[in-house]
Amino acid sequence: MTDRITVEGVYKIFGKSPEEALRLMEAGDTKEGVLAKIGQVVGLCDVSLTVPAGSIYMIMGLSGSGKSTLARCVNRLIEPNAGRILIDGQEITGADEAQLREIRRTRISMVFQHFGLLPNRTVVENTEFGLKLRGVTVRERRNKAMEVLQIVGLASWANHLPHELSGGMRQRVGLARALATDADVLIMDEAFSALDPLIRSEMQDELLRLQRTLKKTILFITHDFQEALKLGSRIAIMSDGKVVREGTPQDIVLNPNNDYVAAFTRDVDRARLFDACSVMAQCKPLALNGEGKASSTVDRDAPAFVIDDGGRIAGVVAADALARLEQGLAIRSVMTQDYEMVTSTAKLSEVASIYRRDRPIAVVDQSGRLMGRIDPLQILARIGVPAQPPAAGN
Ligand SMILES: Nc1ncnc2c1ncn2[C@@H]1O[C@H](COP(=O)(O)OP(=O)(O)O)[C@@H](O)[C@H]1O
Ligand SMILES: [Mg+2]
């Protein structure tokens, strides 16, 4: 996966003498300290991050932590005082006005919290607005607008006015307008924050569904940690203009690394966050058409799955039956169907619901090939607050 957005050591100070603020920050002052000493507001302090192409990357933090400032630096609505921002390797912090206009028109689209729809224009006119500014012909922009309205499920509302739509639908228009420009990068600043919880959750599902085919690079800003966990493939957590933690949702929940982050992770439903893969143990299967004996590598204390030539599960041999294979019994005669099976992406809540005492759980890939097995104790360790932190890298 290539990197679409790279932010390197970006600073943004709001005030008349940013150099002085930068000097104080470099000497170790905090945002509060700088404000107290020279009355300048530190918006961003040495922010670096890398957004992989095609991912949903979350910027999360409390109000005032610098999220919108970062988003505005990325599309250069404001200029950082120091550092570099690159989009597909092109430095936008050095771009001139003409280049910037081009970048904003064709490569980056914004979706805002309060939709930013024009009240007297219809849904389709709002959707095609960016294309109109670009000078795209009526016919072409209308076709494009109808195409994206179809994608967000609003084609039949094309000729209605924004006030006739619900909040969720209006935000879909905002999304459609951003999609209409064909920009690869979407910046969504608290795009769902104004929506009612139920509608918000639907919009999150919708975005995830759309993203499976669109594969845009989305920089999504939120103050809601649950939203960050649900949508993000990676999350950068900000506090006082700094990125204080960065990683996958699972990384961050397992190892918050500091109290500020730990406060967000405490109430997370781990059973819905972690998948089967995250607690899977390796297992050495028996080959259905092999020589029929348990090889010396098979673990005698655990049941052994039997796989066919295609790697799919044919059955299982209970731990206490393994010895009988050594006595020359055929696999088929000791193999049973007493097991459960989950795909590697199944959440632990789902795995727990199929768990039956004394039935081993196999993990299979999307094509049904055996990947490993799950020890139920590992599920408990992962969803409870573990007495000992799990090893890093799991
Ligand atoms: N134009 C501005 N002038 C002065 N201070 C600003 C300006 N924009 C933002 N700030 C300050 O920068 C900090 C970060 O703001 P912002 O990026 O909007 O935070 P967030 O989006 O995380 O709520 C805040 O302390 C805010 O008051
Ligand atoms: Mg903001």
XYZ file of C-alpha atoms and ligand atoms in Angstrom:
422
model
C 0.000 0.000 0.000
C 1.417 3.358 -0.981
C 1.192 6.437 1.231
C -1.214 9.034 -0.038
C -0.822 11.734 2.620
C 2.376 12.368 4.536
C 2.566 14.953 7.299
C 6.086 15.692 8.523
C 6.858 17.776 11.591
C 4.022 20.247 11.088
C 3.597 23.212 13.429
C 0.803 25.754 13.429
C 0.825 28.680 15.824
C -2.034 31.194 15.976
C -0.494 34.515 16.855
C 1.719 37.336 15.691
C 5.154 35.879 16.488
C 5.087 32.180 15.717
C 8.915 32.020 15.763
C 8.930 32.806 19.441
C 6.262 30.214 20.163
C 8.195 27.632 18.155
C 11.349 28.394 20.144
C 9.470 27.925 23.423
C 7.938 24.657 22.216
C 11.324 23.359 21.098
C 12.686 24.242 24.524
C 10.003 22.009 26.020
C 7.171 24.402 26.828
C 3.575 23.150 26.704
C 0.652 24.682 24.837
C -0.507 26.133 28.152
C 2.928 27.529 28.920
C 3.186 29.264 25.546
C -0.261 30.775 25.973
C 0.603 32.023 29.471
C 4.003 33.435 28.492
C 3.352 35.079 25.135
C -0.384 34.750 24.565
C -0.082 32.599 21.438
C -2.184 29.536 20.705
C -0.396 26.388 19.627
C -2.657 24.713 17.070
C -0.292 21.954 16.000
C 3.010 20.906 17.508
C 5.356 18.638 15.565
C 2.644 16.524 13.978
C 3.812 13.681 11.764
C 1.682 10.943 10.291
C 1.287 8.803 7.228
C -2.051 7.956 5.669
C -1.977 4.842 3.486
C -3.828 5.101 0.161
C -7.316 3.635 0.286
C -7.617 3.668 4.067
C -9.906 5.441 6.503
C -7.550 7.271 8.825
C -9.051 8.765 11.963
C -7.884 11.905 13.736
C -9.409 11.716 17.197
C -9.162 14.022 20.174
C -11.102 16.271 22.497
C -12.392 19.644 21.368
C -9.547 22.106 20.840
C -6.879 19.432 20.388
C -6.022 20.587 16.865
C -7.950 18.184 14.627
C -9.571 20.778 12.374
C -6.342 22.754 12.222
C -4.604 19.651 10.914
C -7.365 19.046 8.349
C -7.122 22.668 7.193
C -3.367 22.367 6.839
C -3.771 19.247 4.711
C -6.012 21.014 2.218
C -4.023 24.203 2.773
C -6.913 26.377 3.889
C -4.346 27.480 6.432
C -0.602 27.388 6.133
C 1.590 25.607 8.652
C 4.466 27.561 10.213
C 6.856 24.667 9.822
C 6.950 21.158 8.417
C 5.885 19.540 5.173
C 2.703 17.942 3.867
C 2.830 15.728 0.807
C 0.032 14.235 -1.236
C 1.169 11.374 -3.423
C 4.707 12.598 -2.946
C 3.896 16.123 -4.118
C 4.659 18.737 -1.524
C 1.540 20.839 -1.059
C 3.148 23.039 1.550
C 5.283 24.418 -1.281
C 2.528 24.642 -3.885
C 1.697 28.003 -5.440
C -1.839 29.403 -5.696
C -2.573 27.877 -9.093
C -1.351 24.442 -7.996
C -3.365 24.718 -4.793
C -6.541 25.512 -6.652
C -5.931 22.511 -8.845
C -5.257 20.248 -5.835
C -8.404 21.387 -4.046
C -10.520 20.986 -7.134
C -9.335 17.593 -8.229
C -7.512 15.760 -5.466
C -9.046 16.690 -2.120
C -12.723 17.029 -1.219
C -14.119 18.159 2.090
C -17.258 16.970 3.884
C -18.279 19.245 6.757
C -20.271 18.764 9.935
C -22.980 21.223 8.953
C -23.282 19.971 5.395
C -22.686 23.370 3.793
C -25.570 22.897 1.384
C -27.016 25.804 -0.551
C -30.606 26.124 0.725
C -32.156 27.369 -2.518
C -30.569 24.794 -4.768
C -31.933 21.322 -5.306
C -30.137 18.200 -4.187
C -28.725 17.564 -7.646
C -27.628 21.200 -8.041
C -25.866 21.027 -4.695
C -24.228 17.771 -5.695
C -22.854 19.152 -8.956
C -21.794 22.471 -7.463
C -18.076 21.683 -7.312
C -18.122 20.551 -10.923
C -19.888 23.745 -11.975
C -17.133 25.788 -10.327
C -14.662 23.745 -12.314
C -16.428 24.621 -15.562
C -17.711 21.149 -16.342
C -20.559 21.245 -18.912
C -24.166 21.040 -17.690
C -24.745 17.670 -19.252
C -21.565 16.121 -17.943
C -21.968 17.431 -14.411
C -25.619 16.405 -14.262
C -24.696 12.854 -15.284
C -21.953 12.719 -12.696
C -24.197 14.147 -9.968
C -26.943 11.618 -10.711
C -24.366 8.819 -10.679
C -23.108 9.718 -7.195
C -26.632 10.371 -5.883
C -27.407 6.833 -6.981
C -24.382 5.613 -5.008
C -25.523 7.325 -1.799
C -29.137 6.244 -2.347
C -30.653 9.660 -3.033
C -31.377 9.573 -6.776
C -35.117 9.917 -6.204
C -34.538 13.092 -4.152
C -32.534 14.852 -6.859
C -35.077 17.626 -7.397
C -35.925 18.293 -3.779
C -34.575 21.150 -1.691
C -32.254 20.482 1.288
C -34.871 21.507 3.880
C -37.126 18.688 2.696
C -34.461 16.147 3.700
C -33.582 14.666 7.107
C -30.174 15.362 8.671
C -28.821 12.002 7.584
C -29.978 12.565 4.016
C -28.454 16.032 3.944
C -25.136 14.582 5.006
C -25.444 12.065 2.185
C -25.753 15.016 -0.198
C -22.595 16.459 1.372
C -20.889 13.141 0.741
C -22.264 12.927 -2.815
C -20.935 16.412 -3.558
C -17.471 15.372 -2.364
C -17.613 12.170 -4.404
C -18.728 14.004 -7.551
C -15.321 15.640 -7.955
C -13.588 12.251 -8.276
C -10.963 13.406 -5.768
C -8.982 10.523 -4.293
C -8.716 12.169 -0.892
C -11.760 12.958 1.252
C -11.445 14.992 4.406
C -14.441 14.518 6.662
C -14.372 16.927 9.599
C -16.850 15.743 12.252
C -19.049 14.846 9.295
C -21.430 12.715 11.373
C -21.155 14.547 14.698
C -24.356 16.575 14.266
C -26.488 13.516 13.511
C -28.719 11.658 15.962
C -27.057 8.503 17.320
C -29.129 6.058 15.274
C -28.741 7.967 11.995
C -25.093 8.469 12.798
C -24.551 4.752 13.190
C -26.342 4.148 9.876
C -24.125 6.706 8.152
C -21.029 5.012 9.571
C -22.201 1.663 8.182
C -22.975 3.356 4.885
C -19.517 4.899 4.673
C -17.877 1.546 5.377
C -20.045 -0.077 2.724
C -19.275 2.625 0.137
C -15.578 2.541 0.942
C -15.369 -1.147 0.023
C -15.890 -0.158 -3.609
C -14.735 3.486 -3.613
C -11.392 2.859 -1.883
C -10.812 6.573 -1.329
C -8.205 7.843 1.072
C -10.292 9.293 3.880
C -8.994 11.536 6.630
C -11.861 11.398 9.112
C -11.939 13.740 12.069
C -13.950 12.939 15.166
C -14.049 13.584 18.898
C -15.800 10.244 19.390
C -13.514 7.334 20.191
C -16.217 4.752 19.397
C -16.571 6.254 15.939
C -12.793 6.167 15.502
C -12.720 2.474 16.440
C -15.590 1.598 14.148
C -14.412 3.419 11.037
C -10.661 3.626 11.274
C -8.014 1.301 9.994
C -5.615 3.554 11.901
C -6.202 6.260 14.492
C -4.069 9.234 15.512
C -5.086 10.563 18.929
C -4.408 14.253 19.491
C -4.035 16.285 22.636
C -2.922 19.923 22.843
C -1.836 19.973 19.224
C 0.259 16.825 19.455
C -0.283 13.277 18.292
C -0.027 11.349 21.557
C -0.823 7.876 20.210
C -1.057 6.385 16.740
C -1.914 2.890 15.638
C -4.630 0.434 14.692
C -7.749 0.428 16.901
C -6.662 -2.931 18.326
C -3.118 -1.688 19.096
C -4.458 1.337 20.887
C -6.993 -0.550 23.004
C -4.435 -3.174 24.007
C -1.669 -0.687 24.718
C -2.990 2.834 25.292
C 0.490 3.880 26.494
C -0.710 6.909 28.448
C -3.506 7.938 30.806
C -5.183 10.308 28.376
C -5.615 7.511 25.841
C -6.427 4.909 28.498
C -9.398 7.005 29.602
C -10.928 6.544 26.145
C -10.205 2.828 25.907
C -11.604 1.819 29.291
C -15.209 1.237 28.268
C -14.579 -0.264 24.868
C -16.478 -3.446 24.073
C -13.501 -5.625 23.241
C -15.657 -8.521 22.059
C -16.810 -6.362 19.158
C -13.404 -4.878 18.449
C -11.225 -7.961 18.256
C -11.651 -10.696 15.708
C -11.001 -14.415 15.675
C -7.626 -13.862 14.067
C -6.419 -11.858 17.060
C -6.662 -14.814 19.453
C -5.968 -17.605 16.997
C -3.305 -20.180 17.788
C -1.381 -22.052 15.156
C -2.332 -25.677 14.741
C -0.751 -28.522 12.872
C -3.476 -30.337 11.000
C -3.576 -33.955 9.915
C -3.919 -34.672 6.226
C -7.012 -36.681 5.403
C -5.226 -38.473 2.627
C -1.901 -38.667 4.418
C -0.321 -41.815 5.760
C -2.971 -42.021 8.456
C -0.684 -41.662 11.419
C -0.385 -38.726 13.733
C 2.932 -37.183 12.916
C 5.315 -36.465 15.753
C 4.643 -32.755 15.304
C 0.993 -32.975 16.355
C 0.271 -31.548 19.793
C -1.000 -34.478 21.882
C -2.909 -32.332 24.341
C -5.207 -30.687 21.837
C -7.615 -32.051 19.272
C -6.218 -32.145 15.749
C -8.139 -30.877 12.759
C -8.062 -32.987 9.625
C -7.836 -31.209 6.274
C -8.492 -32.380 2.755
C -6.235 -31.726 -0.234
C -7.733 -28.248 -0.625
C -6.897 -27.284 2.985
C -10.559 -27.396 4.060
C -11.618 -29.077 7.266
C -12.761 -32.684 6.889
C -13.190 -33.305 10.602
C -11.396 -33.407 13.906
C -9.608 -36.063 15.931
C -10.084 -35.628 19.681
C -6.914 -35.373 21.747
C -7.513 -38.729 23.433
C -8.057 -40.417 20.077
C -4.741 -39.320 18.644
C -2.932 -42.276 20.186
C -5.197 -44.627 18.317
C -3.872 -43.295 15.061
C -0.441 -44.474 16.133
C -1.849 -47.937 16.582
C -2.612 -47.917 12.890
C -6.265 -46.890 12.801
C -7.311 -44.914 9.741
C -7.997 -41.192 10.238
C -11.501 -41.586 8.877
C -12.361 -44.103 11.593
C -11.413 -41.820 14.497
C -12.389 -38.484 12.959
C -15.611 -36.790 14.078
C -17.545 -33.636 13.170
C -17.537 -32.402 16.760
C -16.133 -28.930 16.161
C -17.222 -25.367 15.512
C -15.924 -23.125 12.789
C -15.557 -19.341 12.394
C -13.979 -17.138 9.751
C -10.873 -15.217 10.721
C -12.703 -11.883 10.566
C -15.554 -12.926 12.890
C -15.684 -10.715 15.980
C -15.098 -12.369 19.347
C -18.716 -11.678 20.322
C -19.691 -13.984 17.482
C -17.052 -16.578 18.379
C -18.263 -16.625 21.977
C -21.826 -17.202 20.803
C -20.934 -20.399 18.905
C -18.658 -21.767 21.618
C -19.786 -25.138 22.992
C -18.038 -26.937 25.778
C -15.616 -29.617 24.562
C -15.989 -28.614 20.936
C -12.812 -27.150 19.481
C -13.127 -23.995 17.399
C -11.443 -23.857 14.013
C -10.608 -20.587 12.269
C -10.922 -20.628 8.492
C -10.204 -18.067 5.781
C -12.799 -16.711 3.342
C -12.418 -19.815 1.159
C -12.910 -22.148 4.086
C -9.264 -23.194 4.472
C -8.036 -23.949 7.969
C -5.920 -21.156 9.464
C -5.735 -22.088 13.142
C -7.751 -22.796 16.241
C -9.069 -20.831 19.192
C -8.517 -21.625 22.823
C -11.602 -20.276 24.659
C -9.392 -19.015 27.486
C -7.763 -16.671 25.020
C -11.152 -15.119 24.278
C -11.663 -14.404 27.957
C -8.194 -12.966 28.294
C -8.803 -10.638 25.361
C -12.274 -9.383 26.252
C -11.775 -9.110 29.987
C -9.275 -6.662 31.335
C -6.287 -8.960 31.309
C -4.396 -9.421 34.568
C -1.204 -9.303 32.563
C -0.983 -7.193 29.450
C -0.869 -9.379 26.341
C 2.444 -9.555 24.538
C 3.003 -6.660 22.136
C 2.437 -7.362 18.493
C -0.588 -9.614 18.991
N -8.143 30.937 13.625
C -7.744 30.686 14.866
N -7.216 31.660 15.637
C -6.772 31.417 16.885
N -6.823 30.223 17.479
C -7.339 29.202 16.771
C -7.827 29.376 15.437
N -8.275 28.182 14.985
C -8.089 27.306 15.984
N -7.519 27.904 17.057
C -7.113 27.256 18.313
O -6.315 26.136 17.973
C -6.599 25.048 18.825
C -7.049 23.868 17.988
O -8.317 24.149 17.398
P -9.052 23.156 16.431
O -8.079 22.638 15.438
O -10.255 23.829 15.915
O -9.465 21.988 17.433
P -10.473 20.765 17.233
O -10.872 20.708 15.798
O -9.694 19.570 17.680
O -11.626 21.025 18.143
C -7.631 25.531 19.799
O -6.965 25.913 20.981
C -8.276 26.698 19.106
O -8.764 27.620 20.025
Mg -12.806 20.775 14.916
